[in-house]
Amino acid sequence: MKIIENYTAPTTDDLTNLRKALGFQGEDMAHLAGVSGSSQWRKYTGGAEPRKMSLHMLFYTAARLTLPEHEILQVLDKMREIGATFDYNDTSKKTEEQ
């Protein structure tokens, strides 16, 4: 099995540049990275001691930016097969409805 070693987290500037390149707001980035909201996202991009993004969180974010929807669904199916339960919702529909 291959593993990722010697990981160095992206800098706060790297994450800010990603947000800008995507044209996202903090809430959008929170959804993308799987954190609870923009206030949680900001903990990775600012403050006196910003958090370092974990390898797992960055991998999840990169996968969501890279993989087509059918492959994301395959991963989610595997997660359920392993035993997880969760809802997978389209947040863009909520924004459109409001």
Short mmCIF file of N, CA and C in Angstrom, two decimals, residues 24 27-28 31-32 64 69 88-98:
data_model
loop_
_atom_site.label_atom_id
_atom_site.label_comp_id
_atom_site.label_asym_id
_atom_site.label_seq_id
_atom_site.Cartn_x
_atom_site.Cartn_y
_atom_site.Cartn_z
N PHE A 24 -14.92 31.70 -4.61
CA PHE A 24 -15.75 31.27 -3.49
C PHE A 24 -15.70 32.27 -2.34
N GLU A 27 -18.06 30.61 3.24
CA GLU A 27 -19.06 29.54 3.44
C GLU A 27 -18.90 28.45 2.37
N ASP A 28 -18.62 28.87 1.13
CA ASP A 28 -18.40 27.90 0.05
C ASP A 28 -17.18 27.04 0.35
N HIS A 31 -17.94 24.43 2.99
CA HIS A 31 -18.63 23.27 2.41
C HIS A 31 -17.65 22.38 1.65
N LEU A 32 -16.79 23.00 0.87
CA LEU A 32 -15.82 22.25 0.08
C LEU A 32 -14.88 21.43 0.96
N ARG A 64 -12.66 16.54 -4.06
CA ARG A 64 -13.92 17.17 -4.47
C ARG A 64 -13.71 18.12 -5.64
N GLU A 69 -18.45 13.58 -10.34
CA GLU A 69 -19.48 13.23 -9.35
C GLU A 69 -19.65 11.72 -9.18
N TYR A 88 -25.85 13.32 2.00
CA TYR A 88 -25.04 13.99 0.97
C TYR A 88 -25.99 14.90 0.22
N ASN A 89 -25.90 16.20 0.49
CA ASN A 89 -26.85 17.17 -0.04
C ASN A 89 -26.18 18.16 -0.97
N ASP A 90 -26.96 18.68 -1.91
CA ASP A 90 -26.48 19.72 -2.82
C ASP A 90 -26.78 21.07 -2.20
N THR A 91 -25.76 21.73 -1.67
CA THR A 91 -25.96 23.01 -0.98
C THR A 91 -26.29 24.13 -1.96
N SER A 92 -25.94 23.97 -3.24
CA SER A 92 -26.26 25.03 -4.20
C SER A 92 -27.76 25.16 -4.38
N LYS A 93 -28.52 24.09 -4.23
CA LYS A 93 -29.97 24.17 -4.34
C LYS A 93 -30.56 24.97 -3.20
N LYS A 94 -30.00 24.86 -2.00
CA LYS A 94 -30.48 25.63 -0.86
C LYS A 94 -30.29 27.12 -1.12
N THR A 95 -29.15 27.47 -1.69
CA THR A 95 -28.86 28.88 -1.98
C THR A 95 -29.83 29.43 -3.02
N GLU A 96 -30.12 28.63 -4.05
CA GLU A 96 -31.03 29.05 -5.10
C GLU A 96 -32.45 29.22 -4.58
N GLU A 97 -32.86 28.37 -3.62
CA GLU A 97 -34.22 28.42 -3.10
C GLU A 97 -34.44 29.60 -2.17
N GLN A 98 -33.39 30.11 -1.55
CA GLN A 98 -33.54 31.20 -0.57
C GLN A 98 -33.76 32.53 -1.22
#
